[in-house]
PDB file of C-alpha atoms in Angstrom:
ATOM      1  CA  UNK H   1     -26.768   2.409  49.162  1.00  0.00           C
ATOM      2  CA  UNK H   2     -24.667   5.330  48.778  1.00  0.00           C
ATOM      3  CA  UNK H   3     -21.088   4.727  46.616  1.00  0.00           C
ATOM      4  CA  UNK H   4     -18.184   6.354  47.680  1.00  0.00           C
ATOM      5  CA  UNK H   5     -17.678   9.450  46.184  1.00  0.00           C
ATOM      6  CA  UNK H   6     -13.991   8.460  45.278  1.00  0.00           C
ATOM      7  CA  UNK H   7     -15.576   5.745  42.192  1.00  0.00           C
ATOM      8  CA  UNK H   8     -17.007   8.577  40.414  1.00  0.00           C
ATOM      9  CA  UNK H   9     -13.933  10.546  40.676  1.00  0.00           C
ATOM     10  CA  UNK H  10     -11.867   7.407  38.726  1.00  0.00           C
ATOM     11  CA  UNK H  11     -10.581   8.288  35.005  1.00  0.00           C
ATOM     12  CA  UNK H  12     -12.126   6.793  31.865  1.00  0.00           C
ATOM     13  CA  UNK H  13     -10.757   3.752  30.781  1.00  0.00           C
ATOM     14  CA  UNK H  14      -8.673   4.557  27.415  1.00  0.00           C
ATOM     15  CA  UNK H  15      -8.713   1.754  25.108  1.00  0.00           C
ATOM     16  CA  UNK H  16      -5.727   1.521  22.937  1.00  0.00           C
ATOM     17  CA  UNK H  17      -3.850  -0.784  20.533  1.00  0.00           C
ATOM     18  CA  UNK H  18      -0.375  -0.855  18.677  1.00  0.00           C
ATOM     19  CA  UNK H  19       0.533  -0.811  15.520  1.00  0.00           C
ATOM     20  CA  UNK H  20       4.100  -2.078  14.100  1.00  0.00           C
ATOM     21  CA  UNK H  21       5.314  -0.125  11.033  1.00  0.00           C
ATOM     22  CA  UNK H  22       7.806  -1.624   8.800  1.00  0.00           C
ATOM     23  CA  UNK H  23      10.708  -0.648   6.420  1.00  0.00           C
ATOM     24  CA  UNK H  24      13.405  -1.696   4.248  1.00  0.00           C
ATOM     25  CA  UNK H  25      15.422  -0.369   0.902  1.00  0.00           C
ATOM     26  CA  UNK H  26      14.184  -1.782  -2.271  1.00  0.00           C
ATOM     27  CA  UNK H  27      16.429  -2.096  -5.199  1.00  0.00           C
ATOM     28  CA  UNK H  28      14.360  -3.010  -8.184  1.00  0.00           C
ATOM     29  CA  UNK H  29      16.697  -4.864 -10.122  1.00  0.00           C
ATOM     30  CA  UNK H  30      18.441  -6.529  -6.784  1.00  0.00           C
ATOM     31  CA  UNK H  31      17.671  -8.768  -4.393  1.00  0.00           C
ATOM     32  CA  UNK H  32      14.693  -8.247  -2.173  1.00  0.00           C
ATOM     33  CA  UNK H  33      15.271  -7.854   1.371  1.00  0.00           C
ATOM     34  CA  UNK H  34      13.331  -8.379   4.588  1.00  0.00           C
ATOM     35  CA  UNK H  35      11.062  -5.591   6.411  1.00  0.00           C
ATOM     36  CA  UNK H  36      12.677  -4.651   9.795  1.00  0.00           C
ATOM     37  CA  UNK H  37      10.379  -3.037  12.388  1.00  0.00           C
ATOM     38  CA  UNK H  38      10.921   1.025  11.816  1.00  0.00           C
ATOM     39  CA  UNK H  39       8.217   1.893  14.770  1.00  0.00           C
ATOM     40  CA  UNK H  40       5.211   1.602  16.474  1.00  0.00           C
ATOM     41  CA  UNK H  41       1.827   3.497  16.282  1.00  0.00           C
ATOM     42  CA  UNK H  42      -0.169   3.937  19.133  1.00  0.00           C
ATOM     43  CA  UNK H  43      -4.102   4.128  18.688  1.00  0.00           C
ATOM     44  CA  UNK H  44      -6.285   5.562  21.404  1.00  0.00           C
ATOM     45  CA  UNK H  45     -10.081   6.455  21.013  1.00  0.00           C
ATOM     46  CA  UNK H  46      -9.780  10.084  22.686  1.00  0.00           C
ATOM     47  CA  UNK H  47      -6.241  11.324  21.712  1.00  0.00           C
ATOM     48  CA  UNK H  48      -4.381  11.504  18.588  1.00  0.00           C
ATOM     49  CA  UNK H  49      -2.168   8.672  17.508  1.00  0.00           C
ATOM     50  CA  UNK H  50       1.073   9.026  18.376  1.00  0.00           C
ATOM     51  CA  UNK H  51       4.491   7.163  16.619  1.00  0.00           C
ATOM     52  CA  UNK H  52       7.533   5.995  18.252  1.00  0.00           C
ATOM     53  CA  UNK H  53      10.483   4.917  16.367  1.00  0.00           C
ATOM     54  CA  UNK H  54      12.296   2.200  17.232  1.00  0.00           C
ATOM     55  CA  UNK H  55      15.989   2.136  19.139  1.00  0.00           C
ATOM     56  CA  UNK H  56      17.123  -0.393  16.307  1.00  0.00           C
ATOM     57  CA  UNK H  57      15.864   2.504  13.661  1.00  0.00           C
ATOM     58  CA  UNK H  58      18.793   4.390  13.020  1.00  0.00           C
ATOM     59  CA  UNK H  59      21.011   1.062  12.696  1.00  0.00           C
ATOM     60  CA  UNK H  60      18.791   0.350   9.901  1.00  0.00           C
ATOM     61  CA  UNK H  61      19.301   3.613   7.944  1.00  0.00           C
ATOM     62  CA  UNK H  62      22.844   3.076   8.206  1.00  0.00           C
ATOM     63  CA  UNK H  63      22.717  -0.481   6.876  1.00  0.00           C
ATOM     64  CA  UNK H  64      20.618   0.450   3.819  1.00  0.00           C
ATOM     65  CA  UNK H  65      23.338   3.534   2.802  1.00  0.00           C
ATOM     66  CA  UNK H  66      26.069   0.935   3.132  1.00  0.00           C
ATOM     67  CA  UNK H  67      24.010  -1.577   0.687  1.00  0.00           C
ATOM     68  CA  UNK H  68      24.085   1.290  -1.900  1.00  0.00           C
ATOM     69  CA  UNK H  69      28.066   1.702  -1.745  1.00  0.00           C
ATOM     70  CA  UNK H  70      28.141  -1.535  -3.636  1.00  0.00           C
ATOM     71  CA  UNK H  71      25.908  -0.625  -5.934  1.00  0.00           C
ATOM     72  CA  UNK H  72      26.085   1.364  -9.477  1.00  0.00           C
ATOM     73  CA  UNK H  73      24.528   4.850  -9.540  1.00  0.00           C
ATOM     74  CA  UNK H  74      21.569   4.199 -11.812  1.00  0.00           C
ATOM     75  CA  UNK H  75      20.787   1.333  -9.516  1.00  0.00           C
ATOM     76  CA  UNK H  76      21.178   3.671  -6.575  1.00  0.00           C
ATOM     77  CA  UNK H  77      18.638   6.386  -8.411  1.00  0.00           C
ATOM     78  CA  UNK H  78      16.060   4.128  -8.797  1.00  0.00           C
ATOM     79  CA  UNK H  79      16.468   2.813  -4.918  1.00  0.00           C
ATOM     80  CA  UNK H  80      13.270   3.126  -3.330  1.00  0.00           C
ATOM     81  CA  UNK H  81      12.552   3.519   0.511  1.00  0.00           C
ATOM     82  CA  UNK H  82       9.584   1.071   1.352  1.00  0.00           C
ATOM     83  CA  UNK H  83       7.202   1.662   4.649  1.00  0.00           C
ATOM     84  CA  UNK H  84       4.798  -1.295   5.109  1.00  0.00           C
ATOM     85  CA  UNK H  85       2.023  -2.185   7.046  1.00  0.00           C
ATOM     86  CA  UNK H  86       1.587  -5.848   7.811  1.00  0.00           C
ATOM     87  CA  UNK H  87      -2.187  -7.275   7.316  1.00  0.00           C
ATOM     88  CA  UNK H  88      -3.449 -10.354   8.068  1.00  0.00           C
ATOM     89  CA  UNK H  89      -0.230 -11.791   6.174  1.00  0.00           C
ATOM     90  CA  UNK H  90      -0.396  -9.672   3.763  1.00  0.00           C
ATOM     91  CA  UNK H  91       2.198  -6.265   3.386  1.00  0.00           C
ATOM     92  CA  UNK H  92       0.840  -2.826   2.175  1.00  0.00           C
ATOM     93  CA  UNK H  93       3.737  -1.198   0.848  1.00  0.00           C
ATOM     94  CA  UNK H  94       4.056   2.801   0.591  1.00  0.00           C
ATOM     95  CA  UNK H  95       7.248   3.912  -1.667  1.00  0.00           C
ATOM     96  CA  UNK H  96       9.362   6.560  -1.634  1.00  0.00           C
ATOM     97  CA  UNK H  97      12.648   7.701  -3.213  1.00  0.00           C
ATOM     98  CA  UNK H  98      15.569   6.916  -1.108  1.00  0.00           C
ATOM     99  CA  UNK H  99      17.647   9.874  -3.003  1.00  0.00           C
ATOM    100  CA  UNK H 100      15.118  12.100  -1.111  1.00  0.00           C
ATOM    101  CA  UNK H 101      15.609  10.982   2.357  1.00  0.00           C
ATOM    102  CA  UNK H 102      18.949  13.049   2.769  1.00  0.00           C
ATOM    103  CA  UNK H 103      16.439  16.509   2.462  1.00  0.00           C
ATOM    104  CA  UNK H 104      13.484  15.910   3.813  1.00  0.00           C
ATOM    105  CA  UNK H 105      12.755  17.622   7.235  1.00  0.00           C
ATOM    106  CA  UNK H 106       8.996  16.075   7.875  1.00  0.00           C
ATOM    107  CA  UNK H 107       7.048  12.922   7.464  1.00  0.00           C
ATOM    108  CA  UNK H 108       3.577  11.820   7.240  1.00  0.00           C
ATOM    109  CA  UNK H 109       2.130   8.171   8.251  1.00  0.00           C
ATOM    110  CA  UNK H 110      -1.326   7.819   7.178  1.00  0.00           C
ATOM    111  CA  UNK H 111      -3.435   4.554   8.253  1.00  0.00           C
ATOM    112  CA  UNK H 112      -6.475   3.375   6.516  1.00  0.00           C
ATOM    113  CA  UNK H 113      -9.140   1.781   8.635  1.00  0.00           C
ATOM    114  CA  UNK H 114     -12.636   0.280   8.226  1.00  0.00           C
ATOM    115  CA  UNK H 115     -15.735   2.394  10.099  1.00  0.00           C
ATOM    116  CA  UNK H 116     -16.407  -0.553  12.078  1.00  0.00           C
ATOM    117  CA  UNK H 117     -13.064  -1.583  12.950  1.00  0.00           C
ATOM    118  CA  UNK H 118     -10.203   0.507  14.198  1.00  0.00           C
ATOM    119  CA  UNK H 119      -7.579  -1.952  13.232  1.00  0.00           C
ATOM    120  CA  UNK H 120      -5.850  -0.431   9.654  1.00  0.00           C
ATOM    121  CA  UNK H 121      -5.420  -2.269   6.710  1.00  0.00           C
ATOM    122  CA  UNK H 122      -3.282   0.009   4.436  1.00  0.00           C
ATOM    123  CA  UNK H 123      -0.864   2.599   4.770  1.00  0.00           C
ATOM    124  CA  UNK H 124       0.387   5.987   2.941  1.00  0.00           C
ATOM    125  CA  UNK H 125       3.825   7.449   2.974  1.00  0.00           C
ATOM    126  CA  UNK H 126       4.885  10.884   2.249  1.00  0.00           C
ATOM    127  CA  UNK H 127       7.911  12.873   2.804  1.00  0.00           C
ATOM    128  CA  UNK H 128       8.554  16.933   2.157  1.00  0.00           C
ATOM    129  CA  UNK H 129       9.859  18.655   1.054  1.00  0.00           C
ATOM    130  CA  UNK H 130      10.657  16.991  -2.528  1.00  0.00           C
ATOM    131  CA  UNK H 131      11.022  18.405  -5.977  1.00  0.00           C
ATOM    132  CA  UNK H 132       7.930  19.263  -7.750  1.00  0.00           C
ATOM    133  CA  UNK H 133       9.402  16.687 -10.827  1.00  0.00           C
ATOM    134  CA  UNK H 134      10.479  13.908  -8.208  1.00  0.00           C
ATOM    135  CA  UNK H 135      13.351  13.971  -9.403  1.00  0.00           C
ATOM    136  CA  UNK H 136      16.360  13.030  -7.594  1.00  0.00           C
ATOM    137  CA  UNK H 137      19.299  15.749  -6.749  1.00  0.00           C
ATOM    138  CA  UNK H 138      21.657  16.563  -9.359  1.00  0.00           C
ATOM    139  CA  UNK H 139      24.690  17.092  -7.385  1.00  0.00           C
ATOM    140  CA  UNK H 140      23.560  14.570  -4.250  1.00  0.00           C
ATOM    141  CA  UNK H 141      26.972  12.935  -2.287  1.00  0.00           C
ATOM    142  CA  UNK H 142      28.027   9.615  -2.476  1.00  0.00           C
ATOM    143  CA  UNK H 143      27.288   9.003   1.105  1.00  0.00           C
ATOM    144  CA  UNK H 144      24.747  11.696   2.404  1.00  0.00           C
ATOM    145  CA  UNK H 145      24.138  11.932   6.212  1.00  0.00           C
ATOM    146  CA  UNK H 146      20.856  10.168   7.568  1.00  0.00           C
ATOM    147  CA  UNK H 147      21.076  11.289  11.304  1.00  0.00           C
ATOM    148  CA  UNK H 148      18.592  13.624  11.300  1.00  0.00           C
ATOM    149  CA  UNK H 149      15.934  10.895  10.180  1.00  0.00           C
ATOM    150  CA  UNK H 150      15.586   9.685  13.785  1.00  0.00           C
ATOM    151  CA  UNK H 151      14.002  12.950  14.888  1.00  0.00           C
ATOM    152  CA  UNK H 152      11.885  14.113  11.999  1.00  0.00           C
ATOM    153  CA  UNK H 153       8.611  15.474  12.556  1.00  0.00           C
ATOM    154  CA  UNK H 154       6.391  12.965  12.334  1.00  0.00           C
ATOM    155  CA  UNK H 155       2.470  13.143  11.449  1.00  0.00           C
ATOM    156  CA  UNK H 156       0.052  10.326  12.107  1.00  0.00           C
ATOM    157  CA  UNK H 157      -3.698  10.566  10.435  1.00  0.00           C
ATOM    158  CA  UNK H 158      -6.132   7.748  10.566  1.00  0.00           C
ATOM    159  CA  UNK H 159      -8.507   7.624   7.974  1.00  0.00           C
ATOM    160  CA  UNK H 160     -11.543   5.742   7.343  1.00  0.00           C
ATOM    161  CA  UNK H 161     -12.870   5.199   3.236  1.00  0.00           C
ATOM    162  CA  UNK H 162     -15.269   7.590   1.680  1.00  0.00           C
ATOM    163  CA  UNK H 163     -17.521   7.185  -0.877  1.00  0.00           C
ATOM    164  CA  UNK H 164     -16.846  10.313  -4.068  1.00  0.00           C
ATOM    165  CA  UNK H 165     -19.497  11.987  -4.703  1.00  0.00           C
ATOM    166  CA  UNK H 166     -22.225  11.021  -7.035  1.00  0.00           C
ATOM    167  CA  UNK H 167     -22.256  12.244 -10.885  1.00  0.00           C
ATOM    168  CA  UNK H 168     -25.140  14.504 -12.016  1.00  0.00           C
ATOM    169  CA  UNK H 169     -26.426  12.610 -14.661  1.00  0.00           C
ATOM    170  CA  UNK H 170     -28.281  14.087 -17.531  1.00  0.00           C
ATOM    171  CA  UNK H 171     -32.047  12.673 -18.769  1.00  0.00           C
ATOM    172  CA  UNK H 172     -31.106  10.744 -21.900  1.00  0.00           C
ATOM    173  CA  UNK H 173     -32.947  12.051 -25.087  1.00  0.00           C
ATOM    174  CA  UNK H 174     -36.366  10.035 -26.137  1.00  0.00           C
ATOM    175  CA  UNK H 175     -35.808   7.548 -28.847  1.00  0.00           C
ATOM    176  CA  UNK H 176     -37.927   6.608 -31.782  1.00  0.00           C
ATOM    177  CA  UNK H 177     -39.085   2.767 -32.044  1.00  0.00           C
ATOM    178  CA  UNK H 178     -35.905   2.711 -34.468  1.00  0.00           C
ATOM    179  CA  UNK H 179     -33.721   4.017 -31.725  1.00  0.00           C
ATOM    180  CA  UNK H 180     -33.015   7.320 -33.485  1.00  0.00           C
ATOM    181  CA  UNK H 181     -33.305  10.284 -31.209  1.00  0.00           C
ATOM    182  CA  UNK H 182     -36.521  12.160 -31.869  1.00  0.00           C
ATOM    183  CA  UNK H 183     -35.993  15.535 -33.390  1.00  0.00           C
ATOM    184  CA  UNK H 184     -37.821  17.906 -31.484  1.00  0.00           C
ATOM    185  CA  UNK H 185     -40.589  20.011 -33.218  1.00  0.00           C
ATOM    186  CA  UNK H 186     -39.676  23.596 -34.679  1.00  0.00           C
ATOM    187  CA  UNK H 187     -40.910  26.372 -32.980  1.00  0.00           C
ATOM    188  CA  UNK H 188     -43.959  28.202 -34.803  1.00  0.00           C
ATOM    189  CA  UNK H 189     -44.084  31.507 -35.985  1.00  0.00           C
ATOM    190  CA  UNK H 190     -45.745  34.265 -34.943  1.00  0.00           C
ATOM    191  CA  UNK H 191     -48.197  34.576 -37.823  1.00  0.00           C
ATOM    192  CA  UNK H 192     -48.737  30.595 -37.021  1.00  0.00           C
ATOM    193  CA  UNK H 193     -49.280  30.793 -33.663  1.00  0.00           C
ATOM    194  CA  UNK H 194     -51.986  34.086 -34.438  1.00  0.00           C
ATOM    195  CA  UNK H 195     -53.080  33.786 -37.747  1.00  0.00           C
ATOM    196  CA  UNK H 196     -56.638  32.555 -36.388  1.00  0.00           C
ATOM    197  CA  UNK H 197     -57.084  36.196 -34.320  1.00  0.00           C
ATOM    198  CA  UNK H 198     -55.443  38.114 -37.318  1.00  0.00           C
ATOM    199  CA  UNK H 199     -57.727  36.382 -39.809  1.00  0.00           C
ATOM    200  CA  UNK H 200     -61.252  37.162 -37.250  1.00  0.00           C
ATOM    201  CA  UNK H 201     -59.774  40.768 -37.141  1.00  0.00           C
ATOM    202  CA  UNK H 202     -59.593  41.353 -40.844  1.00  0.00           C
ATOM    203  CA  UNK H 203     -63.189  39.707 -41.187  1.00  0.00           C
ATOM    204  CA  UNK H 204     -64.789  41.979 -38.922  1.00  0.00           C
ATOM    205  CA  UNK H 205     -63.411  45.117 -40.965  1.00  0.00           C
ATOM    206  CA  UNK H 206     -64.409  43.933 -44.253  1.00  0.00           C
ATOM    207  CA  UNK H 207     -68.221  43.118 -43.068  1.00  0.00           C
ATOM    208  CA  UNK H 208     -68.068  46.485 -40.897  1.00  0.00           C
ATOM    209  CA  UNK H 209     -67.537  48.074 -44.261  1.00  0.00           C
ATOM    210  CA  UNK H 210     -64.836  50.242 -43.118  1.00  0.00           C
ATOM    211  CA  UNK H 211     -65.769  54.114 -41.736  1.00  0.00           C
ATOM    212  CA  UNK H 212     -69.086  56.140 -42.681  1.00  0.00           C
ATOM    213  CA  UNK H 213     -68.581  58.989 -45.501  1.00  0.00           C
ATOM    214  CA  UNK H 214     -67.882  62.314 -44.593  1.00  0.00           C
ATOM    215  CA  UNK H 215     -70.573  63.533 -47.387  1.00  0.00           C
ATOM    216  CA  UNK H 216     -72.931  61.778 -45.611  1.00  0.00           C
ATOM    217  CA  UNK H 217     -72.534  62.916 -41.940  1.00  0.00           C
ATOM    218  CA  UNK H 218     -72.688  66.420 -43.430  1.00  0.00           C
ATOM    219  CA  UNK H 219     -76.252  65.892 -44.505  1.00  0.00           C
TER     220      UNK H 219
END
Protein backbone atom coordinates (compact mmCIF):
# COMPACT_ATOMS: atom_id res chain seq x y z
CA UNK A 1 0.00 0.00 0.00
CA UNK A 2 1.43 3.33 -1.08
CA UNK A 3 0.71 6.52 0.87
CA UNK A 4 0.04 9.78 -0.98
CA UNK A 5 3.13 11.91 -1.50
CA UNK A 6 1.43 14.87 0.21
CA UNK A 7 1.58 13.10 3.58
CA UNK A 8 5.37 13.17 3.49
CA UNK A 9 5.37 16.93 2.83
CA UNK A 10 3.37 17.88 5.91
CA UNK A 11 5.31 20.18 8.28
CA UNK A 12 6.51 18.72 11.52
CA UNK A 13 4.42 19.56 14.57
CA UNK A 14 6.01 22.18 16.78
CA UNK A 15 5.30 21.94 20.47
CA UNK A 16 5.29 25.29 22.24
CA UNK A 17 4.01 26.65 25.48
CA UNK A 18 3.54 30.12 26.88
CA UNK A 19 5.10 31.52 30.03
CA UNK A 20 3.55 34.60 31.60
CA UNK A 21 5.84 37.28 33.00
CA UNK A 22 4.68 39.74 35.66
CA UNK A 23 6.00 43.03 37.03
CA UNK A 24 5.38 45.63 39.70
CA UNK A 25 6.85 48.66 41.44
CA UNK A 26 8.28 47.86 44.85
CA UNK A 27 8.99 50.56 47.44
CA UNK A 28 10.88 49.04 50.40
CA UNK A 29 9.23 51.32 53.01
CA UNK A 30 5.83 51.37 51.33
CA UNK A 31 2.94 48.92 51.02
CA UNK A 32 3.36 45.80 48.90
CA UNK A 33 1.63 46.03 45.52
CA UNK A 34 0.31 43.14 43.45
CA UNK A 35 1.93 41.83 40.31
CA UNK A 36 0.43 42.65 36.91
CA UNK A 37 1.01 40.72 33.72
CA UNK A 38 3.84 42.30 31.77
CA UNK A 39 3.82 39.97 28.79
CA UNK A 40 4.30 36.39 27.67
CA UNK A 41 7.21 34.30 26.40
CA UNK A 42 6.60 31.61 23.79
CA UNK A 43 9.06 28.71 24.10
CA UNK A 44 9.38 26.40 21.10
CA UNK A 45 11.58 23.38 20.53
CA UNK A 46 13.08 24.35 17.16
CA UNK A 47 13.05 28.15 17.43
CA UNK A 48 14.39 30.76 19.81
CA UNK A 49 11.97 31.97 22.49
CA UNK A 50 10.04 35.12 21.68
CA UNK A 51 8.58 37.79 23.96
CA UNK A 52 5.28 39.60 23.44
CA UNK A 53 4.36 42.52 25.71
CA UNK A 54 0.80 42.80 26.97
CA UNK A 55 -1.39 45.64 25.73
CA UNK A 56 -1.79 47.03 29.25
CA UNK A 57 1.94 47.07 29.97
CA UNK A 58 2.42 50.79 29.02
CA UNK A 59 -0.42 51.72 31.38
CA UNK A 60 1.30 49.89 34.21
CA UNK A 61 4.45 51.97 33.79
CA UNK A 62 2.35 55.14 33.89
CA UNK A 63 0.74 53.97 37.12
CA UNK A 64 4.12 53.13 38.64
CA UNK A 65 5.42 56.62 37.83
CA UNK A 66 2.35 58.27 39.34
CA UNK A 67 2.80 56.34 42.58
CA UNK A 68 6.36 57.62 42.91
CA UNK A 69 5.18 61.24 42.69
CA UNK A 70 3.61 60.91 46.14
CA UNK A 71 6.74 59.48 47.78
CA UNK A 72 9.82 61.12 49.20
CA UNK A 73 13.04 61.46 47.21
CA UNK A 74 14.75 58.88 49.40
CA UNK A 75 11.99 56.33 48.82
CA UNK A 76 12.01 56.98 45.07
CA UNK A 77 15.78 56.39 44.92
CA UNK A 78 15.34 53.04 46.69
CA UNK A 79 12.33 52.01 44.58
CA UNK A 80 12.75 48.74 42.68
CA UNK A 81 11.25 47.55 39.44
CA UNK A 82 10.57 43.83 39.82
CA UNK A 83 9.97 41.20 37.16
CA UNK A 84 8.55 37.90 38.37
CA UNK A 85 7.66 34.40 37.31
CA UNK A 86 5.00 32.31 39.03
CA UNK A 87 5.93 28.68 39.58
CA UNK A 88 3.77 26.26 41.60
CA UNK A 89 2.17 29.10 43.54
CA UNK A 90 5.52 30.74 44.37
CA UNK A 91 7.03 33.91 42.94
CA UNK A 92 10.58 34.03 41.66
CA UNK A 93 11.55 37.72 41.50
CA UNK A 94 14.38 39.63 39.85
CA UNK A 95 14.82 43.35 40.61
CA UNK A 96 16.52 46.41 39.14
CA UNK A 97 16.53 50.00 40.34
CA UNK A 98 13.60 52.02 39.05
CA UNK A 99 15.81 55.06 38.45
CA UNK A 100 17.67 53.18 35.68
CA UNK A 101 14.60 52.61 33.50
CA UNK A 102 14.46 56.06 31.82
CA UNK A 103 17.96 55.53 30.33
CA UNK A 104 17.84 51.89 29.23
CA UNK A 105 17.71 50.79 25.60
CA UNK A 106 17.63 46.99 25.96
CA UNK A 107 16.62 44.28 28.39
CA UNK A 108 17.36 40.59 28.85
CA UNK A 109 15.08 37.93 30.32
CA UNK A 110 16.72 34.65 31.34
CA UNK A 111 14.47 31.68 32.11
CA UNK A 112 15.93 28.83 34.13
CA UNK A 113 14.55 25.37 33.32
CA UNK A 114 15.30 21.78 34.25
CA UNK A 115 16.85 19.41 31.72
CA UNK A 116 13.99 16.94 32.08
CA UNK A 117 11.24 19.55 31.72
CA UNK A 118 11.06 22.76 29.73
CA UNK A 119 8.85 24.37 32.36
CA UNK A 120 10.81 27.33 33.83
CA UNK A 121 11.21 27.70 37.57
CA UNK A 122 13.28 30.91 37.83
CA UNK A 123 13.89 34.20 36.06
CA UNK A 124 16.66 36.81 35.86
CA UNK A 125 16.14 40.32 34.54
CA UNK A 126 18.89 42.65 33.29
CA UNK A 127 18.75 46.10 31.70
CA UNK A 128 21.35 48.07 29.76
CA UNK A 129 23.02 50.50 29.90
CA UNK A 130 23.47 51.26 33.58
CA UNK A 131 26.33 53.03 35.44
CA UNK A 132 29.25 50.84 36.44
CA UNK A 133 28.70 51.69 40.12
CA UNK A 134 24.94 51.04 39.89
CA UNK A 135 24.10 54.48 41.30
CA UNK A 136 21.05 56.47 40.28
CA UNK A 137 21.60 59.40 37.89
CA UNK A 138 22.43 62.61 39.73
CA UNK A 139 20.15 64.87 37.67
CA UNK A 140 17.16 62.65 36.97
CA UNK A 141 13.86 64.45 36.25
CA UNK A 142 10.97 64.10 38.67
CA UNK A 143 8.67 62.78 35.93
CA UNK A 144 10.85 60.98 33.36
CA UNK A 145 9.40 59.74 30.09
CA UNK A 146 8.83 55.99 30.00
CA UNK A 147 7.30 55.66 26.53
CA UNK A 148 10.37 53.86 25.20
CA UNK A 149 9.85 50.95 27.61
CA UNK A 150 7.10 49.59 25.36
CA UNK A 151 9.54 49.26 22.42
CA UNK A 152 12.68 47.95 24.07
CA UNK A 153 15.04 45.51 22.42
CA UNK A 154 14.17 42.40 24.44
CA UNK A 155 16.38 39.31 24.46
CA UNK A 156 15.07 36.05 25.89
CA UNK A 157 17.42 33.24 26.90
CA UNK A 158 16.63 29.77 28.26
CA UNK A 159 19.27 28.09 30.40
CA UNK A 160 19.53 24.78 32.20
CA UNK A 161 21.51 24.17 35.41
CA UNK A 162 25.24 23.63 35.00
CA UNK A 163 27.63 22.13 37.50
CA UNK A 164 30.85 24.06 38.16
CA UNK A 165 34.15 22.31 37.38
CA UNK A 166 35.49 20.17 40.19
CA UNK A 167 38.47 21.63 42.05
CA UNK A 168 41.86 20.01 41.64
CA UNK A 169 42.66 18.58 45.07
CA UNK A 170 46.19 17.84 46.19
CA UNK A 171 47.15 14.58 47.88
CA UNK A 172 47.26 15.20 51.65
CA UNK A 173 50.69 14.74 53.27
CA UNK A 174 51.29 11.51 55.23
CA UNK A 175 50.79 11.71 58.99
CA UNK A 176 52.43 9.98 61.90
CA UNK A 177 50.36 7.96 64.37
CA UNK A 178 50.36 11.08 66.54
CA UNK A 179 48.71 13.08 63.75
CA UNK A 180 51.77 15.16 62.85
CA UNK A 181 53.07 15.54 59.28
CA UNK A 182 55.88 13.16 58.43
CA UNK A 183 59.08 15.14 57.94
CA UNK A 184 60.81 14.38 54.64
CA UNK A 185 64.13 12.53 54.78
CA UNK A 186 67.00 15.02 54.19
CA UNK A 187 68.81 14.49 50.92
CA UNK A 188 72.26 12.83 51.23
CA UNK A 189 75.45 14.59 50.15
CA UNK A 190 77.76 13.32 47.38
CA UNK A 191 80.17 11.69 49.86
CA UNK A 192 77.30 10.05 51.75
CA UNK A 193 75.95 8.54 48.54
CA UNK A 194 79.27 7.29 47.03
CA UNK A 195 81.59 6.80 50.04
CA UNK A 196 81.84 3.07 49.37
CA UNK A 197 83.20 3.61 45.86
CA UNK A 198 85.61 6.28 47.08
CA UNK A 199 86.89 4.00 49.86
CA UNK A 200 87.31 1.09 47.43
CA UNK A 201 89.37 3.28 45.09
CA UNK A 202 91.64 4.41 47.92
CA UNK A 203 92.20 0.84 49.12
CA UNK A 204 93.06 -0.27 45.60
CA UNK A 205 95.67 2.49 45.31
CA UNK A 206 97.19 1.55 48.67
CA UNK A 207 97.44 -2.15 47.78
CA UNK A 208 98.99 -1.51 44.39
CA UNK A 209 101.78 0.54 46.06
CA UNK A 210 101.70 3.31 43.55
CA UNK A 211 103.66 3.57 40.26
CA UNK A 212 107.09 1.69 39.87
CA UNK A 213 110.41 3.48 40.73
CA UNK A 214 112.20 5.03 37.72
CA UNK A 215 115.67 3.80 38.90
CA UNK A 216 114.47 0.20 38.91
CA UNK A 217 113.10 0.60 35.40
CA UNK A 218 116.54 1.88 34.20
CA UNK A 219 118.34 -1.30 35.49
